Every structure is written in structure tokens, then in C-alpha cells.
Amino acid sequence: MVFDNPAVTVPDEPSLTEVEASVEQLVFVREDEYTVARMSADDLPAFVASGRALAGVQPGETLRLTGEWDRHPRHGSRLLATRCERVVPSTVRAITLYLGSGLIRGIGPRLAHAIVSHFGEETLTVIDTEPERLTEVVNIGATRQAQIVEAWAEQKAIAALMVVLQGYGISPLLATKIYQVFGNDSAEVLVGDPYQLIGRVRGIAFHTADRIALRSGVPEQSPQRIRAAVLDRLEAAAARDGHCFLPLPALVSAASALVGREDELIGQAVDTLIAERRVIVEASPAVPGQVVVYSKEQHSRELSLAAHLARLSRARSTLPLRTFTEDEGLHEDQRAAVNLTLTNTVSVLTGGPGCGKSHTVKVIASTVRAMGGTVTLTAPTGKAAKRLSELTGLPAMTVHRMLAQQQQERDETTLFQQSPAEADLIVVDEASMLDLHLATRLAASIPSGGHLLLVGDGDQLPSIGPGNVLTDLLRVEEVPRIRLTHVFRQAQDSGIVRSAHRIRAGELPDLPGRGGFWFEAIDDPEDVAARVVHLATEAIPRKQNIGRDQVQVLCPMRKGPTGSVELGRRLQERLNPAREGTAEHWSGPSVFRVGDRVMPIRNNYDKGVFNGEIATVTEVRSQERVLEMRTDDGETVEYAFGELDELTHAYAISVHRSQGSEYPFVVAPIVAEAGGVMLHRRLLYTLVTRAKAWVVLVGQREALQLAVQRLGYRRHTGLAFRLAMALES
């Protein structure tokens, strides 16, 4: 898109100029908030403004920009903005654009034109001081008038917050998120106790809240500040690394580095948090003599999960006592797995690809049903549940949906319909994805006497959330388990299966590969990125005669030229570029368009969507400030524009977020950027096993070797110790 306007004079020598103009369209937003916007003004031709000063601006806003003119080879005349101030639109054109942009929920272009035609340049004054007069406009009744007034007040409050945040040197993009949590108390929270923002407002961690606090006059040695740092390090360890606790010396060191204070002050803060019961300190479950620190929530969940698993293990089975002896064409370890499940109320079935886990589950479920028992098949994500249903030929649901149905039936006091959690057998597939929170809710929902079978591959990545539930259960000798090791003949011919088993054993796959696995050696990360995009959008679809949606790009890392962010942007521009007349909406550095493939990055129980599900954007309704999407399960879900940080594009996703899913074709970059800290054996093994037909790895051979050799870190969890103790007592 070129905006070359010869009518705009570019001076020979750069000089600061001031321009008042309206934002017509966002052209580009980078992760560092560098923004390019198309602008218009009454006394100037359309031009482009760019710079980080424009961070957070939205179409329809009127800005007073200070900067220098230059000429861009693509965009033509451009104002390099060094300062940006939001101002109240004052002309009929600017007011009409502002109201019709969708910034004020409930007003679209047509209604904006009608309102401004009636009130002229006094429009915003009327809305602000005499809102009852809006009913003078055709098609505005009392209900719509009230909606407009509410949206106007909200927009004013958010705009004021943006100014406050800019004064603190904080991104104005956070204003909407803060307002959604704290409403009209937002400004008071910012001034009074900005540390409240941590953990409650997505995108605000300690550094952001601390900058506000220090600029507000909070002393560096303030106990409030030190306690916030300790809690932040615990939360970060859980959110980023999946830890349920931290050793006390590690926590003190991390908090000390965060605030630049002595360890003694950190220790005093920990003592205060212990006294307030906000953290729990106890002896390490793994290292004698070591002291560890839990957040109150993680400690409670570990205790609860261990207690419920012990309760289920001790309970008398609701199934008739029976041993499975029929052949059913099973391998001997599969027959053992069936018998194990029928005779134990808690058991684990594990094994690598091609070993028949899904067929074994099908036989187990069929046997229980033949005995007159009931079965519920579940998985942590919708995609995994759908795949389980396809492989077994039996209905399956997500764990979340099972729990939601149980709660709904309790609320409705249903007398005759059995809850899915009350089945004689509950099977959880892809159990490596169960985090501590979901596993605790699951175990608590199952009545004593029911059988719980966890099915998964313990060599895959652990859950996105904190905990390592499946691996911890496999560490407890008292938990009955079967590991399937026999690879069936049809799977032996798969290059994916062969390569996966070699990776699991710490061996490099046969290179460059064959029969479903291929490695293409390229050293330069930029060349790797270009090749991945070409393979995913052109080469593989053309050679395999398939649609582009059959190819999924998976990334070990998020940042860098081969990370999911940059590759996702390039793939979106190739597969779903901006089109004239097509609605789109920028949320931070992400632009959402109709046809985009997107994925929720956190569970939203109210909407019924869960982390890892894939959906397609079907509508972008600017007037209502709503994005509509349809999930692969056929459900229609709406997200307000202020909630879009809960979505990410699914053109290129992390390996972690691909768990529980399979794709016909997978393409992935393998590059040892930043020391390759994200490359390790479990990640590579999980990546390779996501593909059904082909997986193509593109990158550095030494990076592939590094991934095979590196085991990765072990999460700090205490579930294995607690469960072993609970089963002994």
C-alpha cells in the first residue's frame, strides 16, 4: 500500500513540525510498539506517520503529532513522529470519523453520520454534557442512548488512563486491560498500590508495576515492594517454567536480583508472607535438608490432588470383578493393560507412537460397556478429544466440558441423568497435558469406586501450566502402570515413528530421512525462515496436492526470525493478506482478519473455549467491537476487542501449544539461536510425533544434534512425594 503524496512538501533540511490529523488506518504494528498509520487532515493530503510514539493509537482518534518529514521508498511522504498527543476531534470530518470508527461501542459509520449531521461540531459536547438529546436523532431510542453513554464514559476513562500510563513511561496499550479489571478505580490503583496489577492484569509483571510505583514515590526498600518481588518470582516460576515451588535460596536470589536489595530484606519479606499464609515453606520433597517455598495455591493443589488420587486408589471398584482373557488380536502387553485397568481404580497406560495405546483404550472401553459399566472418554483439549473419538470410534469430550456438565447438573439438581464424571471408567488421553490445576479438579470430581485411567506418553513435553502430573505418577511405584513397547508392523514403516523412537533413545534420526521424516540443512536463520514459509505455503501443498490448511508450522521458540511470532506474521501475509474493503482490527502487534486461523492461549470457561483449540475468524464487527470465530468443533464464539490478548494466530505455533493435536504435514525450523535454550529432547520428540504423514525439519544439523542430546530441565514438583506418602498412610 503506497501513500505517495507529492502535495506534501518535504523540506531539504529536517525540522520539527506539528500536525493535527486523524488515524484512518493502522498499516503495521511491531512487537516493540513501532507503529505505522495512515493519517488524514482537513488541510493536508493523506500521509503516513510512523514511530513508537504512536503506540496504542486506534483508527478514528485525532492526534497532535510532532516530528520530522521524510520520504519513504514505499510509503512516500512520511512523518517520523517523536511525540503524540490525543486531542478531542473538533471538525465535522474528524468527529464523524471518530464516532464511526467503532471506538464508541454501538455507533457505526451510518449512525455516526446521522448524529453529526444533527449536532455538527457540537456533537461531542452534546454526548458529554447533554446525552439525553441523543434521542433527537432517528433510530436512537432510550436503550441505545444508554448504551452510547456507557461506551462514551468507558472510552473517556481509558483515554485518561493512557495519558497517565504514558506519564509513567508505560505502554498505553495496557490501559484497556487495566480498566477491564479495576473499572473506575483504575487511576486510584495506579497511584495507591500498583503492585495489585501483578497477576491480575494480563501483560503486567513486576517490572511494569514497579516502574509505576517507584515513579510514584514508593521507596526502593519498601516492604510492600520486596514482598511483591517475592510473589512475582514464584508466579513467574510457575507460569514460565512450570515449577510448583522454588528452593528458598533460589527464590531469595531471584527476588534480590529483581529489586537490587540485600538477601536479608528478602528473607524478612518471606517471613511476613509466611505469617500472612500467602506462601508455604517446608522441607524439600526431593532434596534432604533443603527448604522450599510454595505459593498458597500450588501447595493446596498438590495436597488435594494427592489426597484424591489416594482416595480413588483405596476405594472398592463399582465394576463387577472380572479379568479380561479374550484375545481380541492384542499384543500381550496390551492384554495386560486391559486387565490392569479393570482391576485397579487408578492406573496409567503409557508408550511411544505406533505401540497401540488408542486401540488398547478402545478395547478397554468396549469391555467395560460389555460388562454393563459406563465409560467417559476425555482429553485436555478439543482437538485431542476429537482425535480420541476418531481412533476409538466412541464419543469423547474435553475434561473441561465434563467438569462443566457435572457442575451444571449439580446446579439443576438433575435426578436421573448420570454425570459423565460418575462413569464406572474415566479415560484421560494425552495425560501429559494435565497441569496441576486441571488434574486436581478432575480427581476431585470422580466419586470413589470409579476407575481412572490416564493415557499418555511420558516422554513428551509436560503441561503448559505448572506441574508434571503424568511423570510424577510414573515416579510412584505404588501406582499401577503398563508401558507399551511393541511397535506394530504398520508403524514400523513410518519414518516419523522410527525417528521418534530414535530421538527418545537419545540417537540422531537417519538423515536426511525418508518415509515421512525429512531434514533439510540450512545454516542462516533468515534463510531457514524463508524456506519454512515456502514449504508451508507453496512447495508441500503443490507437491502433495493438498490445501494449505493441511500444513502446520511448529516452532521451538517464540522470538527471532524463526520464532512463532515472526513466522506467523509472514505466513499470515502470504495466506491471508490485507484486502481493500475487508474489516480488520489491530490488537497490539497483531492484526485480526476474517479467515485468520487463531488459537486461545488460556482457558475461558464462560466462553467454553480452551487453550490450544483452533478456530477461524468469521467476522470482525467494528461497530460492536467484537470478533467472531468458529472453532473446529463448530462452536461460534465471540471475543470483545479488549479480550483479543487471549488469542494468538495459529499460522505458526509453539510446540508446547501443539500438544494433543496431530497435523497431516508439519514443517519446523531447528535453529540454535540464543544458545538454543529451548531445544531439548522432549521438545523435539513432541514436535516429530505431531505429524501424521510428513514432518520436515529445516535448519542447522548441530542444532538438531543439540536437541537430541539435551534432556531439558526438571520441574520442581512435590506430587510424587505427597502421593507416595498418602498411599502409605
XYZ file of C-alpha atoms in Angstrom:
729
model
C 0.000 0.000 0.000
C 1.707 3.216 -1.172
C 0.791 6.669 0.034
C 2.947 8.913 -2.169
C 1.610 12.437 -1.935
C 3.573 14.977 -3.975
C 1.387 17.708 -2.488
C 3.138 17.237 0.872
C 6.356 19.224 0.741
C 9.357 17.557 2.332
C 11.909 20.182 3.441
C 15.546 19.822 2.374
C 16.720 20.010 5.993
C 14.883 18.003 8.689
C 12.942 20.229 11.053
C 10.330 19.567 13.697
C 6.767 20.176 12.655
C 3.413 19.815 14.385
C 0.399 18.284 12.650
C -3.123 17.564 13.860
C -4.670 14.644 11.979
C -6.963 11.637 12.342
C -5.959 7.983 12.177
C -7.574 6.444 9.089
C -5.958 3.015 9.222
C -3.220 1.106 11.014
C -0.767 -0.219 8.448
C 1.721 -2.018 10.682
C 2.461 -2.545 14.375
C 5.674 -4.195 15.571
C 6.185 -6.053 18.843
C 8.257 -3.149 20.205
C 5.164 -0.949 19.528
C 6.678 0.784 16.483
C 3.546 1.786 14.578
C 2.791 2.883 11.032
C -0.560 4.601 10.472
C -2.336 6.239 7.561
C -3.446 9.737 8.564
C -5.809 12.367 7.196
C -6.432 16.018 7.975
C -8.658 18.782 6.623
C -5.721 20.801 5.310
C -3.356 18.029 4.142
C -3.469 15.131 1.690
C -3.396 11.656 3.250
C 0.033 10.802 4.651
C 1.785 8.146 6.721
C 3.061 8.671 10.265
C 5.379 6.219 11.993
C 7.269 5.717 15.224
C 6.962 4.222 18.695
C 5.300 7.451 19.855
C 2.171 6.185 18.078
C 1.922 3.099 20.311
C -1.679 2.227 21.086
C -3.375 4.635 18.654
C -6.620 3.438 17.104
C -8.428 4.312 13.858
C -10.723 7.280 14.423
C -8.572 9.042 17.017
C -7.368 12.594 16.407
C -3.702 13.118 17.215
C -1.384 16.065 17.576
C 1.892 14.772 16.200
C 5.334 16.296 16.472
C 8.068 15.005 14.198
C 10.096 15.319 11.018
C 9.041 14.751 7.424
C 10.939 12.374 5.178
C 10.207 10.314 2.094
C 9.950 6.538 2.364
C 10.675 4.473 -0.780
C 7.426 2.543 -0.301
C 5.090 4.806 1.662
C 6.109 8.113 0.114
C 5.733 11.202 2.342
C 6.056 10.156 5.971
C 6.060 11.923 9.309
C 8.557 10.410 11.743
C 6.671 11.091 14.957
C 8.629 11.792 18.116
C 5.636 12.929 20.167
C 1.964 12.000 20.059
C -0.886 13.607 21.966
C -4.516 12.560 21.734
C -6.861 15.502 21.235
C -10.643 15.875 21.049
C -11.827 15.894 17.421
C -13.134 19.355 16.561
C -14.139 19.311 12.892
C -17.184 17.624 11.390
C -14.955 15.285 9.367
C -12.838 14.286 12.377
C -15.852 13.806 14.661
C -17.628 11.659 12.065
C -14.522 9.514 11.603
C -14.091 9.186 15.387
C -17.664 8.103 16.079
C -17.853 5.829 13.035
C -14.565 4.032 13.745
C -16.036 1.675 16.345
C -14.185 3.296 19.263
C -17.570 4.086 20.818
C -19.337 0.741 21.012
C -22.777 0.818 19.389
C -22.038 3.570 16.858
C -21.169 2.624 13.310
C -20.445 4.793 10.234
C -24.110 5.264 9.291
C -25.273 6.254 12.774
C -22.197 8.453 13.228
C -23.128 10.359 10.083
C -26.693 10.824 11.329
C -25.560 12.083 14.763
C -23.015 14.534 13.361
C -25.464 15.735 10.698
C -27.836 16.642 13.522
C -25.426 18.200 16.028
C -22.499 19.282 13.848
C -19.342 20.442 15.624
C -21.202 20.371 18.955
C -21.687 16.583 18.752
C -19.128 15.529 21.373
C -20.182 18.294 23.742
C -23.780 17.080 23.486
C -22.789 13.463 24.179
C -20.675 14.588 27.132
C -22.988 17.135 28.785
C -26.484 16.591 27.354
C -26.595 12.902 26.406
C -30.403 12.810 26.702
C -30.514 14.838 23.479
C -29.200 11.846 21.510
C -32.786 10.624 21.266
C -33.405 13.545 18.890
C -31.576 11.503 16.250
C -33.616 8.996 14.234
C -33.058 5.356 15.300
C -31.743 6.292 18.753
C -34.147 5.274 21.494
C -33.645 5.162 25.233
C -31.864 1.788 25.207
C -29.352 2.710 22.516
C -28.839 6.135 24.079
C -27.906 4.484 27.386
C -25.500 2.123 25.612
C -23.789 5.007 23.836
C -23.437 6.986 27.079
C -21.905 3.978 28.849
C -19.470 3.312 25.999
C -18.569 7.025 25.849
C -17.761 7.104 29.581
C -15.652 3.951 29.249
C -13.703 5.341 26.296
C -13.031 8.607 28.142
C -11.764 6.708 31.189
C -9.466 4.538 29.057
C -8.133 7.583 27.203
C -7.360 9.244 30.551
C -5.580 6.086 31.719
C -3.472 6.115 28.555
C -2.255 9.594 29.400
C -1.396 8.507 32.957
C 0.484 5.433 31.727
C 2.451 7.447 29.180
C 3.484 9.740 32.015
C 4.986 6.718 33.766
C 6.700 5.590 30.563
C 4.349 2.584 30.319
C 2.703 1.307 27.137
C -0.753 2.879 26.694
C -1.887 -0.463 25.246
C -2.318 -1.665 28.845
C -4.994 0.932 29.639
C -7.911 -1.131 28.333
C -6.762 -4.241 30.214
C -6.406 -2.298 33.470
C -9.845 -0.756 33.055
C -11.432 -4.164 32.409
C -10.166 -5.376 35.803
C -10.456 -2.295 38.010
C -13.033 -0.130 36.182
C -13.438 3.350 37.627
C -10.956 2.504 40.412
C -8.118 2.113 37.879
C -6.498 5.507 38.455
C -6.677 5.041 42.234
C -4.986 1.641 41.962
C -2.205 3.074 39.796
C -1.449 5.761 42.381
C -2.215 3.835 45.577
C -0.921 0.288 45.061
C 0.280 -0.514 41.522
C 1.565 -3.906 42.734
C -2.094 -5.024 42.702
C -1.769 -5.083 38.912
C 0.637 -8.042 39.006
C -1.099 -11.283 38.137
C -4.498 -9.607 37.769
C -3.855 -7.695 34.547
C -2.504 -9.782 31.703
C 0.760 -8.329 30.415
C 1.739 -6.615 33.666
C 4.524 -8.254 35.635
C 6.702 -6.865 38.388
C 8.866 -4.620 36.190
C 5.871 -2.646 34.889
C 4.154 -2.251 38.262
C 7.482 -1.417 39.891
C 8.201 1.373 37.418
C 4.862 2.979 38.261
C 5.435 2.545 41.994
C 8.944 3.995 42.012
C 7.884 6.990 39.916
C 5.017 7.475 42.355
C 7.471 7.767 45.240
C 7.458 4.241 46.732
C 10.884 3.715 48.389
C 13.153 1.057 46.882
C 13.423 -0.695 50.255
C 9.670 -0.624 50.855
C 8.457 -3.946 52.384
C 5.477 -3.766 50.027
C 7.859 -3.695 47.055
C 10.039 -6.547 48.352
C 7.021 -8.776 49.058
C 5.679 -8.099 45.572
C 9.031 -9.168 44.118
C 8.997 -12.465 46.036
C 5.450 -13.282 44.915
C 6.310 -12.298 41.346
C 9.271 -14.688 41.216
C 7.089 -17.548 42.473
C 4.411 -16.709 39.906
C 6.968 -16.393 37.112
C 8.499 -19.766 38.015
C 5.062 -21.360 37.711
C 3.948 -19.534 34.562
C 7.220 -19.657 32.624
C 8.888 -22.865 33.817
C 6.014 -24.910 35.266
C 7.502 -25.109 38.765
C 5.202 -25.705 41.729
C 7.790 -24.419 44.209
C 11.244 -22.870 44.349
C 14.090 -23.749 46.726
C 14.335 -20.926 49.255
C 17.907 -19.886 48.244
C 16.849 -19.733 44.569
C 13.792 -17.631 45.413
C 15.803 -15.218 47.569
C 18.439 -14.872 44.863
C 15.857 -14.262 42.122
C 13.932 -11.679 44.145
C 17.166 -9.954 45.188
C 18.241 -9.650 41.555
C 14.840 -8.211 40.689
C 14.874 -5.370 43.223
C 18.602 -4.936 43.867
C 18.208 -5.348 47.630
C 20.110 -7.425 50.192
C 19.131 -11.033 50.875
C 18.280 -10.065 54.467
C 15.422 -7.838 53.297
C 14.174 -10.615 51.025
C 14.232 -13.053 53.940
C 12.178 -10.639 56.058
C 9.641 -10.338 53.229
C 9.370 -14.140 53.009
C 8.806 -14.318 56.794
C 5.982 -11.780 56.508
C 4.368 -13.694 53.634
C 4.597 -16.909 55.686
C 2.891 -15.202 58.620
C 0.161 -13.970 56.276
C -0.218 -17.534 54.884
C 0.410 -16.246 51.359
C 3.330 -18.646 50.899
C 4.100 -22.040 52.437
C 7.622 -23.073 53.474
C 8.511 -26.693 54.142
C 11.229 -29.306 53.741
C 12.050 -30.240 50.157
C 10.211 -33.346 48.904
C 13.300 -34.333 46.907
C 16.496 -32.910 48.473
C 17.223 -33.671 52.163
C 17.998 -30.546 54.181
C 16.670 -28.172 51.539
C 13.842 -25.720 52.287
C 11.349 -24.873 49.545
C 8.679 -22.203 49.097
C 5.217 -22.724 47.558
C 2.539 -20.229 46.744
C -0.540 -20.971 48.815
C -2.485 -22.083 45.716
C 0.113 -24.535 44.372
C 0.657 -26.082 47.804
C -3.066 -26.588 48.320
C -3.488 -28.172 44.890
C -0.656 -30.661 45.378
C -2.067 -31.763 48.716
C -5.575 -32.027 47.297
C -4.562 -33.983 44.185
C -2.510 -36.476 46.193
C -5.394 -36.960 48.661
C -7.973 -37.533 45.921
C -5.765 -39.963 43.989
C -5.153 -41.891 47.208
C -8.909 -41.911 47.904
C -9.652 -43.284 44.444
C -6.880 -45.885 44.713
C -8.196 -47.279 48.020
C -11.874 -47.357 47.051
C -13.739 -50.531 46.186
C -14.474 -50.718 42.465
C -18.010 -50.205 41.144
C -17.216 -52.631 38.302
C -18.060 -56.322 38.604
C -14.904 -58.288 39.471
C -13.730 -59.711 36.184
C -10.470 -60.494 34.445
C -10.090 -59.895 30.724
C -8.920 -63.018 28.927
C -10.232 -62.691 25.347
C -7.535 -62.362 22.714
C -9.106 -59.548 20.641
C -5.953 -59.649 18.496
C -3.978 -57.788 21.139
C -0.298 -57.993 21.912
C 0.452 -59.458 25.342
C 1.314 -56.082 26.911
C -1.974 -54.676 25.575
C -3.887 -57.554 27.205
C -2.019 -56.831 30.433
C -3.085 -53.179 30.151
C -6.744 -54.172 29.837
C -6.550 -56.402 32.908
C -4.661 -53.713 34.836
C -7.367 -51.127 34.152
C -10.219 -53.475 35.075
C -8.648 -54.488 38.378
C -7.269 -51.137 39.594
C -9.194 -47.961 40.247
C -6.229 -45.751 39.303
C -3.792 -46.804 36.578
C -1.522 -45.381 33.879
C -1.096 -46.557 30.284
C 1.960 -45.137 28.554
C 4.082 -45.801 25.492
C 5.512 -44.211 22.372
C 3.994 -43.781 18.895
C 2.902 -46.880 16.998
C 2.550 -49.011 20.152
C -1.245 -49.246 20.085
C -2.353 -47.058 23.003
C -5.538 -45.895 21.246
C -6.578 -49.411 20.191
C -5.963 -50.619 23.723
C -8.223 -47.852 25.060
C -10.918 -48.871 22.567
C -10.808 -52.482 23.784
C -10.855 -51.380 27.444
C -13.862 -49.136 26.867
C -15.724 -51.803 24.883
C -15.048 -54.400 27.577
C -16.374 -52.158 30.365
C -19.500 -51.408 28.355
C -19.992 -55.104 27.636
C -19.854 -55.696 31.387
C -22.711 -53.248 31.840
C -20.473 -50.400 33.005
C -20.379 -46.796 31.801
C -17.391 -45.075 30.185
C -16.375 -41.437 29.700
C -13.542 -40.718 27.284
C -11.844 -37.344 27.754
C -8.773 -35.332 26.788
C -7.448 -31.928 27.887
C -8.185 -30.183 24.547
C -10.965 -30.319 21.997
C -8.595 -31.427 19.259
C -7.232 -34.278 21.388
C -10.763 -35.347 22.344
C -11.834 -35.341 18.693
C -8.814 -37.435 17.723
C -9.526 -39.880 20.565
C -13.090 -40.258 19.301
C -11.894 -40.884 15.738
C -9.357 -43.504 16.843
C -11.697 -45.405 19.160
C -14.999 -44.902 17.350
C -16.553 -43.794 20.658
C -17.720 -40.337 21.795
C -15.191 -38.225 23.695
C -15.196 -34.797 25.325
C -12.734 -32.377 26.908
C -12.005 -32.650 30.610
C -13.270 -29.086 30.975
C -16.594 -29.930 29.342
C -17.002 -32.982 31.557
C -16.430 -30.843 34.647
C -18.755 -28.124 33.360
C -21.537 -30.662 32.742
C -21.090 -32.042 36.219
C -21.435 -28.566 37.724
C -24.453 -27.784 35.564
C -26.166 -30.985 36.631
C -25.486 -30.152 40.281
C -26.962 -26.687 39.788
C -30.044 -28.098 38.084
C -30.369 -30.934 40.651
C -30.873 -33.478 37.876
C -32.331 -36.676 39.304
C -31.972 -39.233 36.535
C -29.122 -38.202 34.240
C -25.739 -39.506 35.323
C -22.850 -37.037 35.270
C -20.006 -38.056 32.926
C -17.661 -37.797 35.927
C -19.692 -40.550 37.638
C -18.955 -43.173 34.980
C -17.510 -46.522 36.039
C -14.436 -45.750 33.919
C -12.986 -42.357 33.039
C -10.185 -42.327 30.486
C -7.986 -39.241 30.098
C -5.954 -39.341 26.886
C -2.904 -37.082 26.314
C -2.488 -37.017 30.108
C 0.946 -35.385 29.810
C -1.032 -32.174 29.126
C -2.751 -32.244 32.533
C -1.452 -29.431 34.702
C -1.792 -29.419 38.477
C -4.928 -27.255 38.488
C -6.906 -29.304 35.945
C -5.761 -32.652 37.364
C -6.900 -31.592 40.854
C -10.357 -30.589 39.598
C -10.598 -33.854 37.651
C -9.656 -36.127 40.549
C -11.953 -34.262 42.943
C -14.905 -34.766 40.572
C -14.673 -38.580 40.423
C -16.699 -40.486 43.044
C -14.951 -43.216 44.999
C -15.259 -46.571 43.235
C -14.875 -45.191 39.730
C -11.854 -46.194 37.654
C -9.438 -43.539 36.378
C -7.118 -44.451 33.507
C -4.507 -41.885 32.486
C -3.147 -42.470 28.981
C -0.159 -40.610 27.632
C 3.428 -40.535 26.536
C 5.665 -39.660 29.463
C 8.482 -38.672 27.101
C 6.520 -35.767 25.628
C 6.611 -32.210 26.919
C 4.844 -31.599 30.226
C 1.769 -29.389 30.525
C 1.807 -25.691 29.684
C 0.582 -24.925 33.199
C 2.556 -25.732 36.367
C 3.092 -29.323 37.436
C 4.231 -32.544 35.784
C 1.354 -34.811 36.716
C 1.828 -37.817 34.429
C 5.580 -38.032 35.033
C 5.076 -37.650 38.785
C 2.603 -40.540 38.847
C 5.061 -42.696 36.929
C 7.646 -41.987 39.646
C 5.408 -43.538 42.328
C 5.974 -47.304 42.364
C 2.618 -47.949 44.049
C 0.684 -46.535 41.043
C -0.169 -49.434 38.670
C 1.135 -48.805 35.149
C 1.827 -50.516 31.843
C 4.257 -49.252 29.230
C 3.524 -50.488 25.715
C 6.813 -51.118 23.896
C 5.880 -53.276 20.905
C 5.846 -51.212 17.703
C 3.340 -52.694 15.268
C 4.366 -53.565 11.719
C 2.345 -50.832 10.018
C 4.005 -48.260 12.291
C 7.490 -49.690 11.704
C 7.301 -48.479 8.097
C 6.754 -44.876 9.208
C 9.760 -42.573 9.162
C 8.004 -40.470 11.786
C 7.694 -43.386 14.198
C 11.257 -44.615 13.570
C 12.701 -41.139 14.034
C 10.664 -40.504 17.173
C 11.895 -43.680 18.847
C 15.499 -42.871 17.934
C 15.119 -39.368 19.401
C 13.582 -40.788 22.582
C 16.599 -43.071 22.911
C 18.995 -40.108 22.504
C 20.009 -41.021 18.944
C 20.046 -38.796 15.880
C 17.434 -39.822 13.273
C 18.608 -41.152 9.918
C 19.397 -38.051 7.837
C 18.165 -36.614 5.626
C 15.388 -39.153 6.192
C 12.664 -40.972 4.305
C 9.111 -42.295 4.561
C 7.578 -39.355 6.414
C 10.639 -37.717 8.014
C 12.934 -35.260 6.259
C 15.676 -32.898 7.379
C 16.866 -30.043 5.162
C 20.150 -28.456 6.244
C 20.315 -24.638 6.112
C 22.543 -22.577 8.417
C 21.367 -18.966 8.193
C 18.216 -18.319 10.322
C 16.802 -15.839 7.779
C 17.166 -18.433 5.019
C 15.602 -21.037 7.293
C 12.578 -18.787 7.858
C 12.154 -18.115 4.137
C 12.374 -21.834 3.339
C 9.823 -22.768 6.037
C 7.343 -20.238 4.632
C 7.873 -21.502 1.076
C 7.478 -25.154 2.081
C 4.303 -24.484 4.085
C 2.567 -22.252 1.549
C 3.826 -23.447 -1.835
C 6.086 -26.494 -2.116
C 4.279 -29.059 0.067
C 0.691 -28.113 -0.949
C 1.686 -28.238 -4.641
C 3.676 -31.487 -4.456
C 1.174 -33.307 -2.227
C -1.880 -31.789 -3.964
C -3.371 -30.641 -0.672
C -4.807 -27.444 0.754
C -2.526 -25.043 2.578
C -4.532 -25.619 5.757
C -3.176 -29.180 5.861
C 0.317 -27.891 6.717
C 1.152 -26.652 10.220
C 4.302 -24.745 11.152
C 5.621 -25.549 14.636
C 8.342 -23.510 16.337
C 10.631 -24.367 19.259
C 10.944 -20.648 20.074
C 8.694 -17.594 20.145
C 11.114 -14.815 19.203
C 13.666 -14.299 16.457
C 13.352 -14.743 12.680
C 12.434 -18.426 13.112
C 10.158 -17.864 16.118
C 6.399 -18.289 16.069
C 5.738 -14.521 16.152
C 7.752 -13.536 13.073
C 6.967 -16.697 11.106
C 3.288 -16.303 11.974
C 3.320 -12.743 10.655
C 4.973 -13.794 7.394
C 2.589 -16.712 6.924
C -0.446 -14.514 7.606
C 0.687 -12.009 4.973
C 1.145 -14.848 2.494
C -2.058 -16.749 3.299
C -4.464 -14.003 4.404
C -3.151 -10.547 3.470
C -4.977 -7.252 3.948
C -7.624 -6.638 1.319
C -9.333 -3.396 0.429
C -12.804 -3.273 1.939
C -12.214 -6.198 4.306
C -12.618 -5.441 8.014
C -9.613 -5.942 10.260
C -8.620 -4.948 13.774
C -5.187 -4.371 15.287
C -4.713 -5.515 18.863
C -1.202 -4.553 19.888
C 1.181 -6.008 17.291
C -1.417 -8.476 15.964
C -3.947 -7.799 13.222
C -7.054 -9.977 13.069
C -8.819 -10.508 9.739
C -11.714 -12.631 8.548
C -10.279 -16.020 7.559
C -7.430 -15.966 10.097
C -6.660 -19.174 11.942
C -6.455 -18.385 15.653
C -5.974 -20.185 18.958
C -6.985 -19.306 22.541
C -3.919 -19.120 24.772
C -5.829 -19.558 28.014
C -8.967 -21.322 29.135
C -12.149 -19.254 29.158
C -14.832 -21.297 30.883
C -17.535 -18.679 30.272
C -16.999 -18.928 26.514
C -16.393 -22.679 26.563
C -13.030 -22.397 24.788
C -9.767 -23.827 25.960
C -6.049 -23.365 25.498
C -4.859 -24.995 22.271
C -8.142 -25.158 20.332
C -8.062 -23.956 16.724
C -10.697 -21.614 15.288
C -11.288 -19.464 12.202
C -12.241 -15.787 12.365
C -15.619 -15.373 10.661
C -16.458 -11.733 11.417
C -14.781 -8.534 12.622
C -17.599 -6.239 13.757
C -16.025 -2.851 14.436
C -19.282 -1.179 15.450
C -19.832 -3.725 18.228
C -16.087 -4.028 18.889
C -16.394 -7.792 18.624
C -14.534 -10.558 16.783
C -16.467 -13.735 15.976
C -14.793 -17.081 15.371
C -15.872 -20.645 14.708
C -13.972 -23.471 16.399
C -13.043 -26.700 14.650
C -15.815 -28.280 16.732
C -18.358 -26.000 15.019
C -18.978 -23.697 18.002
C -19.395 -19.955 17.392
C -17.591 -17.800 19.960
C -17.282 -14.029 20.331
C -14.366 -12.048 21.746
C -14.591 -8.354 22.570
C -11.726 -6.316 21.128
C -10.455 -5.815 24.675
C -10.120 -9.596 25.095
C -8.032 -10.277 21.998
C -4.853 -10.733 24.015
C -6.396 -14.115 24.895
C -5.988 -15.165 21.237
C -2.922 -15.817 19.128
C -2.641 -16.562 15.446
C -2.250 -20.242 14.635
C -0.240 -19.970 11.408
C 2.919 -20.793 13.388
C 2.543 -22.071 16.935
C 4.863 -23.288 19.658
C 5.483 -26.996 20.021
C 4.011 -26.757 23.519
C 0.685 -25.479 22.171
C 0.550 -28.274 19.594
C 0.278 -30.982 22.257
C -2.747 -33.194 21.880
C -3.032 -32.339 18.184
C -1.935 -34.093 15.022
C -1.488 -32.474 11.629
C -1.143 -34.143 8.216
C 2.054 -32.207 7.452
C 4.381 -30.405 9.868
C 7.196 -28.004 8.981
C 9.517 -26.722 11.711
C 12.677 -24.586 11.960
C 15.529 -26.058 14.003
C 17.990 -23.268 14.809
C 20.269 -22.835 17.823
C 19.508 -19.130 18.292
C 20.211 -17.622 21.723
C 22.159 -20.752 22.628
C 19.252 -22.992 21.672
C 17.926 -22.957 25.237
C 14.511 -24.165 24.062
C 15.941 -27.099 22.136
C 15.896 -30.362 24.019
C 14.924 -33.994 23.521
C 11.351 -33.851 24.816
C 10.549 -30.851 22.658
C 11.963 -32.459 19.505
C 10.221 -35.774 20.272
C 6.892 -33.998 20.801
C 7.357 -31.981 17.602
C 8.054 -35.008 15.419
C 5.124 -37.006 16.801
C 2.629 -34.221 15.912
C 2.777 -35.199 12.218
C 0.641 -37.879 10.571
C 2.095 -38.068 7.035
C 5.275 -35.977 6.914
C 7.420 -33.852 9.209
C 10.009 -31.625 7.554
C 12.703 -30.067 9.749
C 14.652 -27.147 8.299
C 17.787 -25.766 9.915
C 21.179 -26.476 11.400
C 22.452 -30.017 11.844
C 24.285 -29.005 15.033
C 21.014 -27.620 16.419
C 19.314 -30.944 15.722
C 22.178 -32.763 17.434
C 21.898 -30.409 20.415
C 18.168 -31.067 20.714
C 18.698 -34.846 20.726
C 21.437 -34.700 23.369
C 19.954 -32.150 25.788
C 17.500 -33.607 28.305
C 15.997 -30.282 29.401
C 15.323 -29.132 32.942
C 13.257 -30.951 35.549
C 10.298 -29.151 37.061
C 10.150 -28.556 40.798
C 7.126 -30.570 41.901
C 6.207 -32.448 45.054
C 3.283 -34.548 43.849
C 5.228 -37.818 43.604
C 6.434 -37.498 47.195
C 2.987 -36.491 48.506
C 1.184 -39.280 46.645
C 3.661 -41.912 47.839
C 3.153 -40.732 51.424
C -0.642 -40.665 51.023
C -0.716 -44.212 49.636
C 1.447 -45.482 52.509
C -0.689 -43.922 55.244
